[in-house]
Amino acid sequence: MATTRRKASGTPSNQLAPETSSIDQLVHYYREMLLIRRFEEKAGQMYGMGLIGGFCHLYIGQEAVVIGMQAGLEDGDSVVTSYRDHGHMLACGMSPKGVMAELTGRRDGYSRGKGGSMHMFSVEKGFFGGHGIVGAQVPIGTGLGFAHKYKNDGKVSITYLGDGAVNQGQVYESFNMASLWHLPVVYVIENNLYGMGTSVARASAVTELHRRGESFGIPGYSVDGMDVRNVRGAADFAIEHARTGKGPILLEMKTYRFRGHSMSDPAKYRSKDELNRMKAERDPIETVKKLLIESGEWDEAKLKAIDREIKDVVVDAADFAQENPEPDPSELWTDVLVEA
């Protein structure tokens, strides 16, 4: 596997070299990103039918970020993120059936039907949540980094946050502690340009978000988050930095969501021309699809076969989530307190 773990020569100091991906790697990325896309499309459909309640924040358009980052991780590494989390769960290897069952509030969901979209966990897969409070996952991710250093287990914490969270005070308290204690944390800012409905330019005095760790001595890099090869190259560099004892590092993933902030958001704060242009020119799945076809080893028919396989997986998950029983009322009293 050919992988780049360096800054690119001749590029600005805040940018990293993309991975030189093999065809097998590109197929893997295509399949994993497509699973997230089709799952999220089905989740949106089920929400519209009233089968999913509460909040539902879709990840459509941002798939390259989590798939590129996850590809660089090892077993035992930790991941924590915000409430736009279904894609992260699937990337970690959590079951589509279990995730969809939680969305519909069913017994065999990852939180036994009690957490819903924003509150699922899998210690087995190293996924420590979805969190509904803006920026709240950053201190948790920093704590996971502290645990890895305390145990001296050689693992890292990947802590995702959005551009809307970067102005939260708890984020900078976390940066300070992570740098002071030299913790193995990779902070990944998924900058999709709009925190809820407010553009970064209207909310942040400094819009170069990769610079937000400078005052704490945390190096930061800007990454094209719409190209999985760029994400993977940055992931390898940043994870190696954290894993080899060099302390925290920050990656700003410049990405874009194709849907509103949540299912209840009509997204009237951006133009249709902007959205259509991004879909036509920057779709991360279409980028990889084009590369595969240009390689001569894959064609439309083969790629459509992958799509059919993925759709079958998602339909099975949706069927399971609707047929699975609701939790027993006694579940109201479980997972409330930790047993001493």
Short mmCIF file of C-alpha atoms in Angstrom, two decimals:
data_model
loop_
_atom_site.label_atom_id
_atom_site.label_comp_id
_atom_site.label_asym_id
_atom_site.label_seq_id
_atom_site.Cartn_x
_atom_site.Cartn_y
_atom_site.Cartn_z
CA MET A 1 0.00 0.00 0.00
CA ALA A 2 1.54 3.30 -1.11
CA THR A 3 1.01 5.96 1.52
CA THR A 4 2.41 9.47 1.87
CA ARG A 5 3.35 10.55 5.42
CA ARG A 6 4.95 13.93 4.83
CA LYS A 7 4.36 17.50 3.91
CA ALA A 8 4.34 17.93 0.16
CA SER A 9 7.44 19.61 -1.22
CA GLY A 10 6.71 22.88 -2.94
CA THR A 11 3.32 23.32 -1.22
CA PRO A 12 2.41 25.87 1.46
CA SER A 13 3.49 24.84 4.96
CA ASN A 14 -0.11 24.43 6.11
CA GLN A 15 -0.95 21.79 3.48
CA LEU A 16 -0.12 18.08 3.31
CA ALA A 17 0.57 15.69 0.48
CA PRO A 18 -2.28 13.45 -0.73
CA GLU A 19 -2.04 9.68 -0.56
CA THR A 20 -0.98 7.85 -3.72
CA SER A 21 -3.91 5.45 -3.77
CA SER A 22 -3.98 2.01 -5.38
CA ILE A 23 -7.06 0.83 -7.28
CA ASP A 24 -7.95 -1.51 -4.41
CA GLN A 25 -7.84 1.39 -1.98
CA LEU A 26 -10.04 3.53 -4.21
CA VAL A 27 -12.59 0.72 -4.46
CA HIS A 28 -12.59 0.44 -0.66
CA TYR A 29 -13.11 4.19 -0.29
CA TYR A 30 -15.88 4.15 -2.91
CA ARG A 31 -17.72 1.31 -1.20
CA GLU A 32 -17.45 2.84 2.30
CA MET A 33 -18.48 6.33 1.21
CA LEU A 34 -21.39 4.91 -0.79
CA LEU A 35 -22.60 2.99 2.28
CA ILE A 36 -22.78 6.25 4.24
CA ARG A 37 -24.51 8.07 1.36
CA ARG A 38 -27.18 5.41 0.82
CA PHE A 39 -27.73 4.95 4.56
CA GLU A 40 -28.22 8.68 5.06
CA GLU A 41 -30.58 8.93 2.10
CA LYS A 42 -32.68 6.14 3.59
CA ALA A 43 -32.57 7.77 7.04
CA GLY A 44 -33.82 11.02 5.52
CA GLN A 45 -36.63 9.15 3.76
CA MET A 46 -37.65 7.37 6.97
CA TYR A 47 -37.57 10.63 8.91
CA GLY A 48 -39.94 12.14 6.36
CA MET A 49 -42.28 9.18 6.86
CA GLY A 50 -42.33 9.74 10.60
CA LEU A 51 -40.43 6.52 11.37
CA ILE A 52 -37.53 8.46 12.93
CA GLY A 53 -38.26 11.08 15.56
CA GLY A 54 -36.29 13.82 17.26
CA PHE A 55 -33.28 15.38 15.56
CA CYS A 56 -31.57 13.97 12.48
CA HIS A 57 -28.41 15.57 11.02
CA LEU A 58 -27.30 13.95 7.76
CA TYR A 59 -23.68 13.59 6.61
CA ILE A 60 -24.33 13.63 2.86
CA GLY A 61 -21.44 15.35 1.05
CA GLN A 62 -18.87 14.98 3.84
CA GLU A 63 -18.17 11.24 3.44
CA ALA A 64 -14.53 11.64 2.36
CA VAL A 65 -13.55 13.15 5.72
CA VAL A 66 -14.48 10.26 7.97
CA ILE A 67 -13.52 7.50 5.51
CA GLY A 68 -10.09 9.02 4.86
CA MET A 69 -9.44 9.53 8.58
CA GLN A 70 -10.69 6.10 9.61
CA ALA A 71 -8.45 4.40 7.06
CA GLY A 72 -5.41 5.61 9.00
CA LEU A 73 -6.46 4.29 12.40
CA GLU A 74 -5.51 1.15 14.33
CA ASP A 75 -7.57 -1.09 16.60
CA GLY A 76 -7.70 0.54 20.01
CA ASP A 77 -7.68 4.12 18.76
CA SER A 78 -10.58 6.27 20.00
CA VAL A 79 -13.10 8.33 18.03
CA VAL A 80 -15.57 10.91 19.31
CA THR A 81 -17.70 13.36 17.36
CA SER A 82 -20.68 15.70 17.41
CA TYR A 83 -24.33 15.03 16.51
CA ARG A 84 -23.69 14.64 12.75
CA ASP A 85 -22.54 11.17 13.56
CA HIS A 86 -24.13 8.35 11.55
CA GLY A 87 -21.29 8.36 9.02
CA HIS A 88 -18.70 8.10 11.78
CA MET A 89 -20.49 5.11 13.28
CA LEU A 90 -20.57 3.25 9.98
CA ALA A 91 -16.93 4.14 9.26
CA CYS A 92 -15.96 2.64 12.64
CA GLY A 93 -17.59 -0.63 11.63
CA MET A 94 -20.78 -0.33 13.66
CA SER A 95 -23.65 -2.37 12.17
CA PRO A 96 -26.04 -0.51 9.84
CA LYS A 97 -28.86 -2.53 11.43
CA GLY A 98 -27.90 -1.41 14.94
CA VAL A 99 -27.52 2.23 13.91
CA MET A 100 -30.84 2.31 12.04
CA ALA A 101 -32.60 0.51 14.90
CA GLU A 102 -31.40 3.21 17.26
CA LEU A 103 -32.69 5.89 14.91
CA THR A 104 -36.13 4.32 15.09
CA GLY A 105 -35.93 3.88 18.87
CA ARG A 106 -35.88 0.07 18.88
CA ARG A 107 -34.64 -2.50 21.36
CA ASP A 108 -31.58 -3.67 19.42
CA GLY A 109 -30.29 -0.19 18.67
CA TYR A 110 -26.84 0.70 19.96
CA SER A 111 -28.33 2.55 22.95
CA ARG A 112 -31.28 0.15 23.33
CA GLY A 113 -33.54 2.65 21.62
CA LYS A 114 -33.01 5.36 24.23
CA GLY A 115 -30.39 7.55 22.53
CA GLY A 116 -31.63 8.20 19.03
CA SER A 117 -29.61 9.91 16.33
CA MET A 118 -27.22 11.90 18.51
CA HIS A 119 -26.38 9.47 21.31
CA MET A 120 -24.92 6.15 20.18
CA PHE A 121 -21.77 4.50 21.46
CA SER A 122 -19.71 1.38 20.84
CA VAL A 123 -16.77 0.81 23.15
CA GLU A 124 -16.03 -2.35 21.15
CA LYS A 125 -15.48 -0.25 18.00
CA GLY A 126 -13.73 2.59 19.86
CA PHE A 127 -16.58 5.00 19.17
CA PHE A 128 -17.44 7.20 22.16
CA GLY A 129 -20.42 9.09 20.76
CA GLY A 130 -22.27 11.40 19.08
CA HIS A 131 -22.86 14.36 21.41
CA GLY A 132 -25.74 16.81 21.16
CA ILE A 133 -24.13 19.80 22.92
CA VAL A 134 -22.03 21.91 20.56
CA GLY A 135 -18.35 21.38 21.34
CA ALA A 136 -19.02 19.05 24.30
CA GLN A 137 -17.18 16.17 22.65
CA VAL A 138 -13.88 18.09 22.56
CA PRO A 139 -13.11 17.79 26.31
CA ILE A 140 -14.18 14.13 26.10
CA GLY A 141 -11.84 13.47 23.18
CA THR A 142 -9.07 15.23 25.06
CA GLY A 143 -9.78 13.00 28.05
CA LEU A 144 -9.57 9.94 25.82
CA GLY A 145 -6.16 11.19 24.70
CA PHE A 146 -5.17 11.58 28.36
CA ALA A 147 -6.27 7.98 29.01
CA HIS A 148 -4.15 6.69 26.13
CA LYS A 149 -1.09 8.55 27.42
CA TYR A 150 -1.71 7.44 31.01
CA LYS A 151 -1.95 3.81 29.90
CA ASN A 152 1.00 4.25 27.54
CA ASP A 153 -0.85 2.09 25.01
CA GLY A 154 0.39 3.84 21.87
CA LYS A 155 -3.12 4.77 20.76
CA VAL A 156 -4.57 8.11 19.67
CA SER A 157 -7.83 10.00 20.06
CA ILE A 158 -9.51 11.39 16.94
CA THR A 159 -11.75 14.24 18.06
CA TYR A 160 -14.11 15.70 15.46
CA LEU A 161 -15.80 19.08 15.74
CA GLY A 162 -17.56 21.44 13.36
CA ASP A 163 -16.86 25.00 12.33
CA GLY A 164 -19.77 26.06 14.54
CA ALA A 165 -18.00 24.65 17.63
CA VAL A 166 -14.62 26.32 17.19
CA ASN A 167 -15.64 29.47 19.07
CA GLN A 168 -16.66 27.54 22.21
CA GLY A 169 -14.54 28.20 25.30
CA GLN A 170 -14.31 24.52 26.25
CA VAL A 171 -12.55 23.88 22.94
CA TYR A 172 -9.66 26.16 23.90
CA GLU A 173 -9.45 24.83 27.44
CA SER A 174 -9.06 21.41 25.83
CA PHE A 175 -6.42 22.65 23.39
CA ASN A 176 -4.45 24.13 26.29
CA MET A 177 -4.50 20.92 28.34
CA ALA A 178 -3.72 18.72 25.35
CA SER A 179 -0.68 20.82 24.46
CA LEU A 180 0.45 21.26 28.07
CA TRP A 181 0.31 17.52 28.71
CA HIS A 182 1.46 16.48 25.21
CA LEU A 183 -1.60 14.32 24.60
CA PRO A 184 -2.03 12.10 21.51
CA VAL A 185 -5.08 13.87 20.08
CA VAL A 186 -5.88 14.68 16.45
CA TYR A 187 -8.49 17.45 16.37
CA VAL A 188 -10.44 17.33 13.10
CA ILE A 189 -12.49 20.42 12.29
CA GLU A 190 -15.11 19.53 9.69
CA ASN A 191 -15.56 22.98 8.17
CA ASN A 192 -18.69 22.69 6.00
CA LEU A 193 -18.90 26.50 5.83
CA TYR A 194 -22.19 26.87 7.70
CA GLY A 195 -22.61 26.44 11.46
CA MET A 196 -26.34 25.72 11.41
CA GLY A 197 -27.34 28.57 9.07
CA THR A 198 -24.49 31.01 9.71
CA SER A 199 -21.48 31.20 7.41
CA VAL A 200 -18.00 30.98 8.91
CA ALA A 201 -17.24 34.50 7.71
CA ARG A 202 -20.11 35.90 9.80
CA ALA A 203 -19.28 33.91 12.93
CA SER A 204 -15.47 33.76 13.10
CA ALA A 205 -13.01 36.66 13.16
CA VAL A 206 -10.31 34.26 11.90
CA THR A 207 -11.69 32.00 9.19
CA GLU A 208 -8.49 29.98 8.70
CA LEU A 209 -9.62 27.44 11.26
CA HIS A 210 -6.44 25.36 11.06
CA ARG A 211 -4.71 28.24 12.85
CA ARG A 212 -6.91 28.01 15.94
CA GLY A 213 -4.33 25.99 17.88
CA GLU A 214 -1.37 28.30 17.22
CA SER A 215 -1.49 30.12 20.56
CA PHE A 216 -1.23 26.73 22.29
CA GLY A 217 1.63 25.49 20.15
CA ILE A 218 -0.59 23.05 18.24
CA PRO A 219 0.36 22.72 14.55
CA GLY A 220 -2.54 22.98 12.12
CA TYR A 221 -3.09 22.07 8.48
CA SER A 222 -5.68 22.83 5.84
CA VAL A 223 -7.03 19.81 3.94
CA ASP A 224 -9.32 19.39 0.92
CA GLY A 225 -12.01 17.38 2.69
CA MET A 226 -13.87 16.63 -0.53
CA ASP A 227 -11.08 14.37 -1.85
CA VAL A 228 -10.52 11.19 0.13
CA ARG A 229 -6.91 10.93 -1.08
CA ASN A 230 -6.07 14.28 0.46
CA VAL A 231 -7.81 13.31 3.68
CA ARG A 232 -5.97 9.99 3.90
CA GLY A 233 -2.60 11.65 3.30
CA ALA A 234 -3.32 14.20 6.04
CA ALA A 235 -4.61 11.47 8.34
CA ASP A 236 -1.42 9.45 8.05
CA PHE A 237 0.73 12.50 8.77
CA ALA A 238 -1.35 13.69 11.73
CA ILE A 239 -1.88 10.28 13.31
CA GLU A 240 1.82 9.49 13.12
CA HIS A 241 2.55 12.88 14.73
CA ALA A 242 0.24 12.11 17.66
CA ARG A 243 1.18 8.45 17.98
CA THR A 244 4.92 9.11 18.15
CA GLY A 245 4.70 11.43 21.15
CA LYS A 246 4.73 14.80 19.41
CA GLY A 247 1.51 15.94 21.06
CA PRO A 248 -1.78 17.19 19.60
CA ILE A 249 -2.30 18.31 16.03
CA LEU A 250 -5.19 20.00 14.21
CA LEU A 251 -6.63 19.32 10.75
CA GLU A 252 -9.15 21.65 9.13
CA MET A 253 -11.17 19.62 6.64
CA LYS A 254 -12.71 21.96 4.09
CA THR A 255 -15.89 20.13 3.21
CA TYR A 256 -19.53 20.77 2.33
CA ARG A 257 -22.86 19.25 3.30
CA PHE A 258 -25.39 18.73 0.52
CA ARG A 259 -28.39 18.80 2.87
CA GLY A 260 -29.48 21.32 5.49
CA HIS A 261 -28.06 21.48 8.99
CA SER A 262 -30.77 19.04 10.09
CA MET A 263 -33.87 17.55 8.52
CA SER A 264 -35.88 20.57 9.65
CA ASP A 265 -33.56 23.07 7.91
CA PRO A 266 -34.68 24.42 4.50
CA ALA A 267 -31.14 25.83 3.96
CA LYS A 268 -32.29 29.11 2.44
CA TYR A 269 -29.09 30.84 3.60
CA ARG A 270 -27.16 29.53 0.58
CA SER A 271 -27.96 29.77 -3.10
CA LYS A 272 -29.13 26.89 -5.27
CA ASP A 273 -26.33 27.74 -7.69
CA GLU A 274 -23.73 27.22 -4.96
CA LEU A 275 -25.24 23.91 -3.90
CA ASN A 276 -25.64 22.61 -7.46
CA ARG A 277 -22.09 23.63 -8.34
CA MET A 278 -20.67 21.75 -5.33
CA LYS A 279 -22.71 18.65 -6.16
CA ALA A 280 -21.64 18.73 -9.80
CA GLU A 281 -17.96 19.53 -9.28
CA ARG A 282 -16.96 18.34 -5.80
CA ASP A 283 -18.98 15.26 -4.88
CA PRO A 284 -16.37 13.03 -3.13
CA ILE A 285 -18.00 9.81 -4.33
CA GLU A 286 -18.19 10.92 -7.95
CA THR A 287 -14.52 11.96 -7.77
CA VAL A 288 -13.47 8.42 -6.85
CA LYS A 289 -15.90 6.90 -9.35
CA LYS A 290 -14.28 8.95 -12.13
CA LEU A 291 -10.80 7.81 -11.08
CA LEU A 292 -11.88 4.17 -11.13
CA ILE A 293 -13.41 4.43 -14.60
CA GLU A 294 -10.35 6.28 -15.92
CA SER A 295 -8.14 3.47 -14.62
CA GLY A 296 -9.69 1.10 -17.17
CA GLU A 297 -10.12 -1.60 -14.52
CA TRP A 298 -13.66 -0.57 -13.56
CA ASP A 299 -16.68 0.47 -15.58
CA GLU A 300 -20.20 1.74 -14.91
CA ALA A 301 -21.64 -1.78 -14.77
CA LYS A 302 -19.21 -2.96 -12.06
CA LEU A 303 -19.75 0.18 -10.00
CA LYS A 304 -23.53 -0.13 -10.29
CA ALA A 305 -23.20 -3.67 -8.94
CA ILE A 306 -21.49 -2.26 -5.82
CA ASP A 307 -24.29 0.28 -5.51
CA ARG A 308 -26.91 -2.50 -5.66
CA GLU A 309 -25.07 -4.44 -2.94
CA ILE A 310 -24.96 -1.36 -0.72
CA LYS A 311 -28.64 -0.59 -1.31
CA ASP A 312 -29.53 -4.15 -0.29
CA VAL A 313 -27.58 -3.71 2.97
CA VAL A 314 -29.40 -0.45 3.69
CA VAL A 315 -32.84 -1.88 2.85
CA ASP A 316 -32.15 -4.80 5.19
CA ALA A 317 -31.17 -2.34 7.92
CA ALA A 318 -34.34 -0.31 7.38
CA ASP A 319 -36.52 -3.42 7.46
CA PHE A 320 -34.82 -4.63 10.63
CA ALA A 321 -35.28 -1.23 12.27
CA GLN A 322 -39.00 -1.25 11.59
CA GLU A 323 -39.60 -4.86 12.60
CA ASN A 324 -37.47 -4.79 15.74
CA PRO A 325 -39.56 -4.42 18.92
CA GLU A 326 -39.58 -1.27 20.99
CA PRO A 327 -37.63 -1.41 24.27
CA ASP A 328 -39.32 -2.75 27.37
CA PRO A 329 -40.48 0.02 29.72
CA SER A 330 -38.05 -1.33 32.34
CA GLU A 331 -35.22 0.09 30.18
CA LEU A 332 -36.15 3.52 31.55
CA TRP A 333 -34.30 2.55 34.74
CA THR A 334 -31.14 1.13 33.17
CA ASP A 335 -27.90 2.98 32.28
CA VAL A 336 -28.76 5.77 34.69
CA LEU A 337 -26.04 5.22 37.29
CA VAL A 338 -22.72 3.40 37.15
CA GLU A 339 -22.62 0.49 39.56
CA ALA A 340 -20.01 1.10 42.29
#
